mmCIF file of C-alpha atoms in Angstrom:
data_model
loop_
_atom_site.group_PDB
_atom_site.id
_atom_site.type_symbol
_atom_site.label_atom_id
_atom_site.label_comp_id
_atom_site.label_asym_id
_atom_site.label_seq_id
_atom_site.Cartn_x
_atom_site.Cartn_y
_atom_site.Cartn_z
ATOM 1 C CA MET A 1 138.164 82.641 88.776
ATOM 2 C CA LYS A 2 135.076 84.664 88.731
ATOM 3 C CA ASN A 3 131.913 82.803 88.077
ATOM 4 C CA SER A 4 130.867 83.770 84.370
ATOM 5 C CA LYS A 5 127.716 82.185 84.232
ATOM 6 C CA LYS A 6 124.836 84.439 84.388
ATOM 7 C CA ASP A 7 122.021 84.704 86.999
ATOM 8 C CA ILE A 8 118.787 82.818 85.018
ATOM 9 C CA ARG A 9 116.655 85.025 86.150
ATOM 10 C CA ALA A 10 118.075 87.693 84.460
ATOM 11 C CA LEU A 11 116.544 86.828 81.298
ATOM 12 C CA SER A 12 113.000 87.771 79.954
ATOM 13 C CA LYS A 13 110.300 84.790 78.841
ATOM 14 C CA GLU A 14 110.943 85.679 75.420
ATOM 15 C CA GLN A 15 115.347 85.469 76.027
ATOM 16 C CA LEU A 16 114.601 82.133 77.455
ATOM 17 C CA ARG A 17 112.353 80.559 74.569
ATOM 18 C CA GLU A 18 115.609 81.430 72.034
ATOM 19 C CA PHE A 19 117.956 80.508 73.657
ATOM 20 C CA PHE A 20 116.357 76.575 73.985
ATOM 21 C CA VAL A 21 116.042 77.278 70.139
ATOM 22 C CA SER A 22 119.580 78.249 69.721
ATOM 23 C CA GLU A 23 120.494 74.633 71.785
ATOM 24 C CA GLY A 24 118.007 72.714 69.459
ATOM 25 C CA ASP A 25 115.655 72.371 71.517
ATOM 26 C CA LYS A 26 111.844 73.537 71.537
ATOM 27 C CA ALA A 27 110.576 77.342 72.229
ATOM 28 C CA PHE A 28 108.110 75.818 75.042
ATOM 29 C CA ARG A 29 110.878 74.515 77.269
ATOM 30 C CA GLY A 30 111.437 78.322 77.845
ATOM 31 C CA ASN A 31 108.251 78.308 79.037
ATOM 32 C CA GLN A 32 108.595 75.623 80.957
ATOM 33 C CA VAL A 33 111.510 77.030 82.594
ATOM 34 C CA TYR A 34 109.724 80.580 83.446
ATOM 35 C CA GLU A 35 107.449 78.536 85.293
ATOM 36 C CA TRP A 36 109.641 77.210 88.158
ATOM 37 C CA LEU A 37 112.221 80.452 88.251
ATOM 38 C CA TRP A 38 108.374 83.109 88.775
ATOM 39 C CA ASN A 39 105.877 80.971 89.927
ATOM 40 C CA LYS A 40 106.865 77.677 91.738
ATOM 41 C CA GLY A 41 109.797 79.837 93.507
ATOM 42 C CA ALA A 42 112.684 76.946 91.824
ATOM 43 C CA HIS A 43 116.023 77.823 93.897
ATOM 44 C CA THR A 44 117.599 74.816 91.796
ATOM 45 C CA PHE A 45 118.033 73.403 88.872
ATOM 46 C CA GLU A 46 117.200 70.116 89.761
ATOM 47 C CA GLU A 47 113.832 70.591 91.571
ATOM 48 C CA MET A 48 112.151 71.166 87.276
ATOM 49 C CA THR A 49 111.154 67.956 87.883
ATOM 50 C CA ASN A 50 109.544 68.305 84.178
ATOM 51 C CA ILE A 51 112.298 68.723 82.050
ATOM 52 C CA SER A 52 114.709 66.644 81.529
ATOM 53 C CA LYS A 53 118.141 65.145 83.671
ATOM 54 C CA GLU A 54 120.499 65.863 80.623
ATOM 55 C CA THR A 55 118.200 69.840 80.292
ATOM 56 C CA ARG A 56 119.127 70.517 83.673
ATOM 57 C CA ASP A 57 122.798 69.360 83.483
ATOM 58 C CA MET A 58 123.006 71.891 80.255
ATOM 59 C CA LEU A 59 121.513 74.504 82.510
ATOM 60 C CA GLU A 60 123.634 74.568 85.144
ATOM 61 C CA ALA A 61 126.488 74.809 83.369
ATOM 62 C CA ASN A 62 125.526 77.512 81.943
ATOM 63 C CA PHE A 63 123.604 79.640 84.473
ATOM 64 C CA VAL A 64 123.166 79.897 88.286
ATOM 65 C CA ILE A 65 119.975 81.215 90.089
ATOM 66 C CA ASN A 66 120.945 83.775 92.844
ATOM 67 C CA HIS A 67 118.206 83.299 95.348
ATOM 68 C CA ILE A 68 118.404 84.941 98.533
ATOM 69 C CA LEU A 69 118.326 82.530 101.698
ATOM 70 C CA VAL A 70 116.145 83.819 104.852
ATOM 71 C CA ASP A 71 119.581 83.578 107.197
ATOM 72 C CA GLN A 72 117.775 84.381 110.193
ATOM 73 C CA MET A 73 114.168 84.899 111.585
ATOM 74 C CA GLN A 74 112.770 86.358 114.357
ATOM 75 C CA ARG A 75 109.240 85.798 115.867
ATOM 76 C CA SER A 76 108.087 88.546 118.041
ATOM 77 C CA SER A 77 105.311 88.471 120.686
ATOM 78 C CA ASP A 78 102.421 90.063 118.606
ATOM 79 C CA GLY A 79 103.093 87.479 115.757
ATOM 80 C CA THR A 80 105.567 90.204 114.139
ATOM 81 C CA ILE A 81 108.252 88.038 112.167
ATOM 82 C CA LYS A 82 111.726 89.400 111.096
ATOM 83 C CA ASN A 83 114.076 87.807 108.351
ATOM 84 C CA ALA A 84 118.131 88.716 107.904
ATOM 85 C CA VAL A 85 117.659 88.164 104.277
ATOM 86 C CA LYS A 86 121.703 87.009 102.709
ATOM 87 C CA LEU A 87 122.088 87.805 99.339
ATOM 88 C CA HIS A 88 123.781 85.568 96.619
ATOM 89 C CA ASP A 89 127.100 88.451 97.663
ATOM 90 C CA GLY A 90 126.801 88.065 101.164
ATOM 91 C CA LEU A 91 125.269 91.363 102.207
ATOM 92 C CA THR A 92 122.276 91.279 104.191
ATOM 93 C CA VAL A 93 119.108 92.838 103.571
ATOM 94 C CA GLU A 94 115.966 92.347 106.719
ATOM 95 C CA SER A 95 112.381 92.249 106.006
ATOM 96 C CA VAL A 96 109.017 91.734 107.720
ATOM 97 C CA LEU A 97 105.785 90.185 108.069
ATOM 98 C CA ILE A 98 102.622 91.810 109.448
ATOM 99 C CA PRO A 99 99.901 90.003 111.046
ATOM 100 C CA THR A 100 96.781 91.870 111.658
ATOM 101 C CA ALA A 101 93.245 89.829 112.154
ATOM 102 C CA SER A 102 92.265 90.476 108.596
ATOM 103 C CA ARG A 103 95.336 90.853 106.481
ATOM 104 C CA THR A 104 99.016 89.795 106.259
ATOM 105 C CA THR A 105 101.527 92.399 104.715
ATOM 106 C CA ALA A 106 105.567 91.947 103.887
ATOM 107 C CA CYS A 107 107.605 95.156 104.229
ATOM 108 C CA VAL A 108 110.496 94.140 101.676
ATOM 109 C CA SER A 109 113.177 96.302 101.018
ATOM 110 C CA SER A 110 114.502 97.665 98.237
ATOM 111 C CA GLN A 111 118.187 98.506 99.045
ATOM 112 C CA VAL A 112 121.059 97.384 100.736
ATOM 113 C CA GLY A 113 121.432 100.643 103.015
ATOM 114 C CA CYS A 114 119.419 103.965 101.641
ATOM 115 C CA SER A 115 120.489 106.726 99.675
ATOM 116 C CA LEU A 116 118.665 109.404 101.552
ATOM 117 C CA ASP A 117 119.551 110.459 104.845
ATOM 118 C CA CYS A 118 116.487 110.627 107.317
ATOM 119 C CA LYS A 119 117.990 111.287 111.209
ATOM 120 C CA PHE A 120 115.203 109.343 112.855
ATOM 121 C CA CYS A 121 115.863 106.156 110.908
ATOM 122 C CA ALA A 122 118.333 103.484 111.762
ATOM 123 C CA THR A 123 118.900 102.634 107.646
ATOM 124 C CA SER A 124 119.524 105.463 106.376
ATOM 125 C CA ARG A 125 122.890 105.329 109.096
ATOM 126 C CA LEU A 126 124.294 102.471 106.837
ATOM 127 C CA LYS A 127 125.967 103.488 103.789
ATOM 128 C CA ARG A 128 123.804 102.765 100.614
ATOM 129 C CA MET A 129 125.786 99.553 99.310
ATOM 130 C CA ARG A 130 123.968 98.966 95.927
ATOM 131 C CA ASN A 131 120.613 98.150 94.716
ATOM 132 C CA LEU A 132 118.810 95.484 95.009
ATOM 133 C CA ASN A 133 117.924 93.404 91.533
ATOM 134 C CA PRO A 134 114.125 92.233 90.725
ATOM 135 C CA ASP A 135 114.379 88.924 91.695
ATOM 136 C CA GLU A 136 115.871 89.579 95.005
ATOM 137 C CA ILE A 137 113.081 91.836 95.777
ATOM 138 C CA TYR A 138 110.418 89.430 94.819
ATOM 139 C CA ASP A 139 112.356 86.619 96.565
ATOM 140 C CA GLN A 140 111.688 88.218 99.776
ATOM 141 C CA VAL A 141 107.986 88.549 98.916
ATOM 142 C CA VAL A 142 108.035 84.332 98.271
ATOM 143 C CA ALA A 143 109.148 84.301 101.320
ATOM 144 C CA ILE A 144 107.398 85.859 103.310
ATOM 145 C CA ASP A 145 104.202 84.384 101.698
ATOM 146 C CA ARG A 146 105.349 80.587 103.164
ATOM 147 C CA GLU A 147 105.875 82.206 106.632
ATOM 148 C CA SER A 148 102.536 83.546 105.946
ATOM 149 C CA ARG A 149 100.837 80.341 104.987
ATOM 150 C CA LEU A 150 102.480 78.277 107.410
ATOM 151 C CA TYR A 151 101.888 80.901 110.800
ATOM 152 C CA HIS A 152 99.022 82.672 110.007
ATOM 153 C CA ASP A 153 97.421 80.049 108.020
ATOM 154 C CA ARG A 154 96.622 82.237 106.013
ATOM 155 C CA PRO A 155 98.131 84.108 101.829
ATOM 156 C CA LEU A 156 99.969 86.867 102.181
ATOM 157 C CA SER A 157 97.073 89.879 101.114
ATOM 158 C CA ASN A 158 99.747 93.065 100.710
ATOM 159 C CA ILE A 159 102.619 94.527 100.063
ATOM 160 C CA VAL A 160 104.674 97.623 101.183
ATOM 161 C CA PHE A 161 107.981 99.188 99.853
ATOM 162 C CA MET A 162 108.813 100.503 103.354
ATOM 163 C CA GLY A 163 111.759 98.329 104.554
ATOM 164 C CA MET A 164 115.349 99.031 103.921
ATOM 165 C CA GLY A 165 116.023 101.691 101.010
ATOM 166 C CA GLU A 166 114.704 104.374 99.008
ATOM 167 C CA PRO A 167 112.370 102.517 96.260
ATOM 168 C CA LEU A 168 112.705 105.081 93.459
ATOM 169 C CA MET A 169 115.855 105.549 93.979
ATOM 170 C CA ASN A 170 116.288 102.191 92.803
ATOM 171 C CA TYR A 171 112.501 102.394 90.156
ATOM 172 C CA ASN A 172 113.544 100.404 87.770
ATOM 173 C CA ASN A 173 114.217 97.581 89.665
ATOM 174 C CA VAL A 174 111.166 97.846 92.026
ATOM 175 C CA LEU A 175 108.888 98.025 89.038
ATOM 176 C CA LYS A 176 110.334 95.573 87.310
ATOM 177 C CA SER A 177 109.500 93.285 90.715
ATOM 178 C CA ILE A 178 106.292 94.288 91.215
ATOM 179 C CA GLU A 179 105.058 93.141 87.417
ATOM 180 C CA LYS A 180 107.086 89.519 88.019
ATOM 181 C CA ILE A 181 104.909 89.436 91.729
ATOM 182 C CA THR A 182 101.286 90.806 89.582
ATOM 183 C CA SER A 183 102.091 88.278 86.781
ATOM 184 C CA GLU A 184 100.186 85.842 86.112
ATOM 185 C CA ASP A 185 103.058 84.208 85.424
ATOM 186 C CA GLY A 186 104.464 85.344 88.861
ATOM 187 C CA LEU A 187 102.536 85.789 92.023
ATOM 188 C CA GLY A 188 99.244 87.028 90.562
ATOM 189 C CA MET A 189 98.634 89.233 93.000
ATOM 190 C CA SER A 190 96.355 93.117 92.387
ATOM 191 C CA PRO A 191 99.030 95.740 92.005
ATOM 192 C CA ARG A 192 95.885 97.276 94.541
ATOM 193 C CA ARG A 193 97.396 95.706 96.877
ATOM 194 C CA ILE A 194 100.690 97.286 96.991
ATOM 195 C CA THR A 195 102.172 99.846 98.173
ATOM 196 C CA VAL A 196 105.113 101.955 97.194
ATOM 197 C CA SER A 197 106.773 104.897 99.959
ATOM 198 C CA THR A 198 108.723 107.028 98.682
ATOM 199 C CA SER A 199 110.291 110.241 101.448
ATOM 200 C CA GLY A 200 109.560 112.088 98.303
ATOM 201 C CA VAL A 201 111.576 111.946 94.530
ATOM 202 C CA PRO A 202 108.823 114.513 92.364
ATOM 203 C CA LYS A 203 110.701 113.785 89.107
ATOM 204 C CA ILE A 204 110.084 109.560 90.037
ATOM 205 C CA ILE A 205 107.130 110.114 91.139
ATOM 206 C CA LYS A 206 105.629 112.340 88.061
ATOM 207 C CA LYS A 207 107.680 109.501 86.148
ATOM 208 C CA MET A 208 105.428 106.686 87.605
ATOM 209 C CA ALA A 209 102.310 108.965 86.982
ATOM 210 C CA ASP A 210 103.104 108.979 82.797
ATOM 211 C CA GLU A 211 103.974 105.271 83.350
ATOM 212 C CA GLU A 212 100.699 104.605 84.783
ATOM 213 C CA VAL A 213 101.162 102.451 87.746
ATOM 214 C CA LYS A 214 98.930 100.803 89.692
ATOM 215 C CA PHE A 215 100.057 100.072 92.450
ATOM 216 C CA ASN A 216 99.716 102.854 95.766
ATOM 217 C CA LEU A 217 101.816 105.494 96.838
ATOM 218 C CA ALA A 218 102.529 106.340 100.307
ATOM 219 C CA VAL A 219 104.438 109.465 101.573
ATOM 220 C CA SER A 220 106.962 109.588 104.592
ATOM 221 C CA LEU A 221 105.847 113.405 104.783
ATOM 222 C CA HIS A 222 107.218 114.298 108.455
ATOM 223 C CA SER A 223 106.360 118.332 108.613
ATOM 224 C CA ALA A 224 104.501 120.741 105.783
ATOM 225 C CA ILE A 225 107.151 123.372 106.850
ATOM 226 C CA ASP A 226 110.389 122.996 105.028
ATOM 227 C CA GLU A 227 113.260 124.251 107.429
ATOM 228 C CA VAL A 228 111.648 121.677 109.770
ATOM 229 C CA ARG A 229 111.508 118.805 107.354
ATOM 230 C CA THR A 230 115.059 119.720 106.517
ATOM 231 C CA LYS A 231 115.841 119.309 109.698
ATOM 232 C CA ILE A 232 114.188 115.768 110.242
ATOM 233 C CA MET A 233 115.307 114.813 106.455
ATOM 234 C CA PRO A 234 118.054 116.983 105.129
ATOM 235 C CA PHE A 235 117.538 116.320 101.674
ATOM 236 C CA ASN A 236 115.011 118.173 101.600
ATOM 237 C CA GLU A 237 116.752 120.835 100.780
ATOM 238 C CA HIS A 238 117.034 119.311 97.077
ATOM 239 C CA PHE A 239 113.979 118.108 96.617
ATOM 240 C CA PRO A 240 111.786 121.022 98.928
ATOM 241 C CA LEU A 241 107.956 120.934 99.625
ATOM 242 C CA LYS A 242 106.847 122.706 96.876
ATOM 243 C CA ASP A 243 108.782 120.459 93.992
ATOM 244 C CA LEU A 244 107.275 117.539 95.856
ATOM 245 C CA ARG A 245 103.326 119.498 95.560
ATOM 246 C CA GLU A 246 103.639 119.774 91.840
ATOM 247 C CA SER A 247 104.755 116.487 91.909
ATOM 248 C CA LEU A 248 101.795 115.258 93.231
ATOM 249 C CA GLU A 249 98.878 117.286 92.338
ATOM 250 C CA TYR A 250 100.697 115.985 88.787
ATOM 251 C CA TRP A 251 99.964 111.892 90.263
ATOM 252 C CA TYR A 252 96.664 112.717 91.311
ATOM 253 C CA ALA A 253 95.769 114.157 87.787
ATOM 254 C CA LYS A 254 96.946 111.530 85.945
ATOM 255 C CA THR A 255 96.471 108.950 87.956
ATOM 256 C CA GLY A 256 92.922 109.578 90.244
ATOM 257 C CA LYS A 257 95.032 107.288 92.920
ATOM 258 C CA GLN A 258 94.341 109.491 96.577
ATOM 259 C CA ILE A 259 98.206 109.846 98.260
ATOM 260 C CA THR A 260 98.606 108.408 101.890
ATOM 261 C CA TYR A 261 100.578 110.800 104.302
ATOM 262 C CA GLU A 262 103.260 109.197 106.523
ATOM 263 C CA TYR A 263 104.012 111.416 109.943
ATOM 264 C CA VAL A 264 105.434 110.790 113.045
ATOM 265 C CA VAL A 265 104.733 113.281 115.623
ATOM 266 C CA TRP A 266 107.660 113.941 117.721
ATOM 267 C CA LYS A 267 108.325 115.683 120.927
ATOM 268 C CA ASP A 268 109.621 119.521 120.917
ATOM 269 C CA ILE A 269 109.917 118.911 116.368
ATOM 270 C CA ASN A 270 107.101 119.060 115.238
ATOM 271 C CA ASP A 271 104.211 118.558 118.287
ATOM 272 C CA ARG A 272 102.986 122.691 117.558
ATOM 273 C CA THR A 273 99.485 124.472 116.365
ATOM 274 C CA GLU A 274 101.616 125.841 113.576
ATOM 275 C CA ASP A 275 102.840 121.618 112.388
ATOM 276 C CA ILE A 276 99.576 120.686 112.557
ATOM 277 C CA ASP A 277 98.143 123.262 110.165
ATOM 278 C CA ALA A 278 100.667 123.772 107.545
ATOM 279 C CA LEU A 279 100.464 119.238 107.598
ATOM 280 C CA VAL A 280 95.826 120.313 107.031
ATOM 281 C CA LYS A 281 96.795 122.907 104.056
ATOM 282 C CA PHE A 282 99.288 120.154 102.527
ATOM 283 C CA CYS A 283 96.634 117.839 102.379
ATOM 284 C CA LYS A 284 94.304 119.900 100.974
ATOM 285 C CA TYR A 285 96.343 120.091 98.015
ATOM 286 C CA VAL A 286 95.495 116.306 96.529
ATOM 287 C CA PRO A 287 92.858 114.072 98.073
ATOM 288 C CA SER A 288 94.950 112.186 100.680
ATOM 289 C CA LYS A 289 95.028 110.708 103.875
ATOM 290 C CA VAL A 290 97.127 110.450 107.111
ATOM 291 C CA ASN A 291 98.628 107.626 108.534
ATOM 292 C CA LEU A 292 99.707 108.644 112.403
ATOM 293 C CA ILE A 293 102.735 106.999 113.241
ATOM 294 C CA GLU A 294 104.380 105.858 116.178
ATOM 295 C CA TYR A 295 107.892 106.396 116.947
ATOM 296 C CA ASN A 296 110.029 103.664 117.965
ATOM 297 C CA PRO A 297 113.246 104.732 118.853
ATOM 298 C CA ILE A 298 116.960 103.879 117.505
ATOM 299 C CA ASP A 299 118.853 104.495 121.221
ATOM 300 C CA ASP A 300 120.118 107.912 120.236
ATOM 301 C CA GLY A 301 117.355 109.800 122.599
ATOM 302 C CA GLU A 302 117.562 113.013 119.865
ATOM 303 C CA PHE A 303 113.753 111.860 118.908
ATOM 304 C CA GLN A 304 111.414 110.954 120.894
ATOM 305 C CA GLN A 305 107.839 109.878 120.829
ATOM 306 C CA ALA A 306 105.379 113.172 121.712
ATOM 307 C CA PRO A 307 102.335 112.716 124.116
ATOM 308 C CA ASP A 308 99.065 111.122 123.101
ATOM 309 C CA ALA A 309 98.012 114.936 123.976
ATOM 310 C CA ALA A 310 99.972 115.975 120.927
ATOM 311 C CA ILE A 311 98.825 112.598 118.577
ATOM 312 C CA ASN A 312 94.765 113.713 119.343
ATOM 313 C CA ALA A 313 95.677 117.440 119.005
ATOM 314 C CA TYR A 314 96.659 115.984 114.914
ATOM 315 C CA VAL A 315 94.144 113.902 115.218
ATOM 316 C CA ASN A 316 91.482 116.206 116.036
ATOM 317 C CA THR A 317 91.798 118.721 113.540
ATOM 318 C CA LEU A 318 92.645 116.655 111.005
ATOM 319 C CA GLU A 319 89.455 115.257 110.906
ATOM 320 C CA ARG A 320 87.920 119.007 111.739
ATOM 321 C CA ASN A 321 89.122 119.381 108.147
ATOM 322 C CA ASN A 322 87.594 116.235 107.160
ATOM 323 C CA ILE A 323 91.043 114.361 106.078
ATOM 324 C CA THR A 324 91.128 110.413 107.077
ATOM 325 C CA VAL A 325 93.747 109.808 109.445
ATOM 326 C CA THR A 326 94.522 106.932 111.140
ATOM 327 C CA VAL A 327 96.990 106.089 114.304
ATOM 328 C CA ARG A 328 99.159 103.150 113.398
ATOM 329 C CA ARG A 329 100.444 101.141 116.711
ATOM 330 C CA SER A 330 103.998 100.081 116.312
ATOM 331 C CA ARG A 331 104.371 95.808 115.522
ATOM 332 C CA GLY A 332 107.571 93.836 116.235
ATOM 333 C CA LYS A 333 109.557 96.904 118.528
ATOM 334 C CA ASP A 334 110.526 93.886 120.428
ATOM 335 C CA ILE A 335 112.799 92.163 117.607
ATOM 336 C CA ASP A 336 113.789 95.707 115.994
ATOM 337 C CA ALA A 337 111.338 94.725 113.113
ATOM 338 C CA ALA A 338 109.332 98.114 113.562
ATOM 339 C CA CYS A 339 109.446 101.152 111.294
ATOM 340 C CA GLY A 340 112.341 102.817 111.397
ATOM 341 C CA GLN A 341 113.839 99.945 113.060
ATOM 342 C CA LEU A 342 115.493 97.677 110.159
ATOM 343 C CA ALA A 343 119.575 97.699 110.672
ATOM 344 C CA ASN A 344 121.018 94.674 110.239
ATOM 345 C CA LYS A 345 121.072 94.330 113.486
ATOM 346 C CA SER A 346 119.425 90.370 113.823
#
């Protein structure tokens, strides 16, 4: 028989308070349970030790806590950690802890598989099975925070939505997870330490701007020429650069926050002078910076990392035009944890 119990974390604090009142209990009991679920990360009702056994049994009879399970953890030679995260329905996603000298960053997933079709990304080859719920995203962060404290002796400092899936295709749940992560009832992290990375969904970028979100925005760009971008990211045909540019101008006008462009340079694909010039022009529409990302192969040979000369040409031209640029070296390649490699191969 199908389990008819409701996931208790789908309830708001107010709904929990109302539930306890309806059961003849005090409303503050809902506050206690909410704190156990979100601030203390309880996975079972038995852990809620300041609540009577009778009440815990009642919760057990009515609800479940659909928590994640870190099914497998891999540690890279550079300190990166990759988690294979099993969800309550048996599906799996991956998340990554990326340590540096000054910070530890959680790279979290937002979908099982991906809604988009970027040809250079291993995740895009997986069928999109479903969106992650807010609590499933939240749990990834909690697990990585624990690993950061255990293996790197410091709490998690930053979060990037750059794992499996397109965050803006699961916008409502991503936003709810960030609300929980930043809430004092949750993890209490600053939204300024959170970056949502998108391949570019103009309508949702405008929606974020209208809702005055406080987190940072990154765009997986890779070409500022429509024909080139469509070849490597076919969905660009439906969300062309003109629409993306307009949404980013809207974003900046509403939020005043600059944009980060993520950009991989591939041999014989986007390594020409005209590719560089197009990026410079695109960067000048709104205040922005560029992360040039080292490419991580996904076994088919169609995409190859451009030589250093091409990377240097990008860096020199961008800097000459007063555009901040950083060359980001890959982490966790030996465990398939680097950017673009997440594909449930754990």
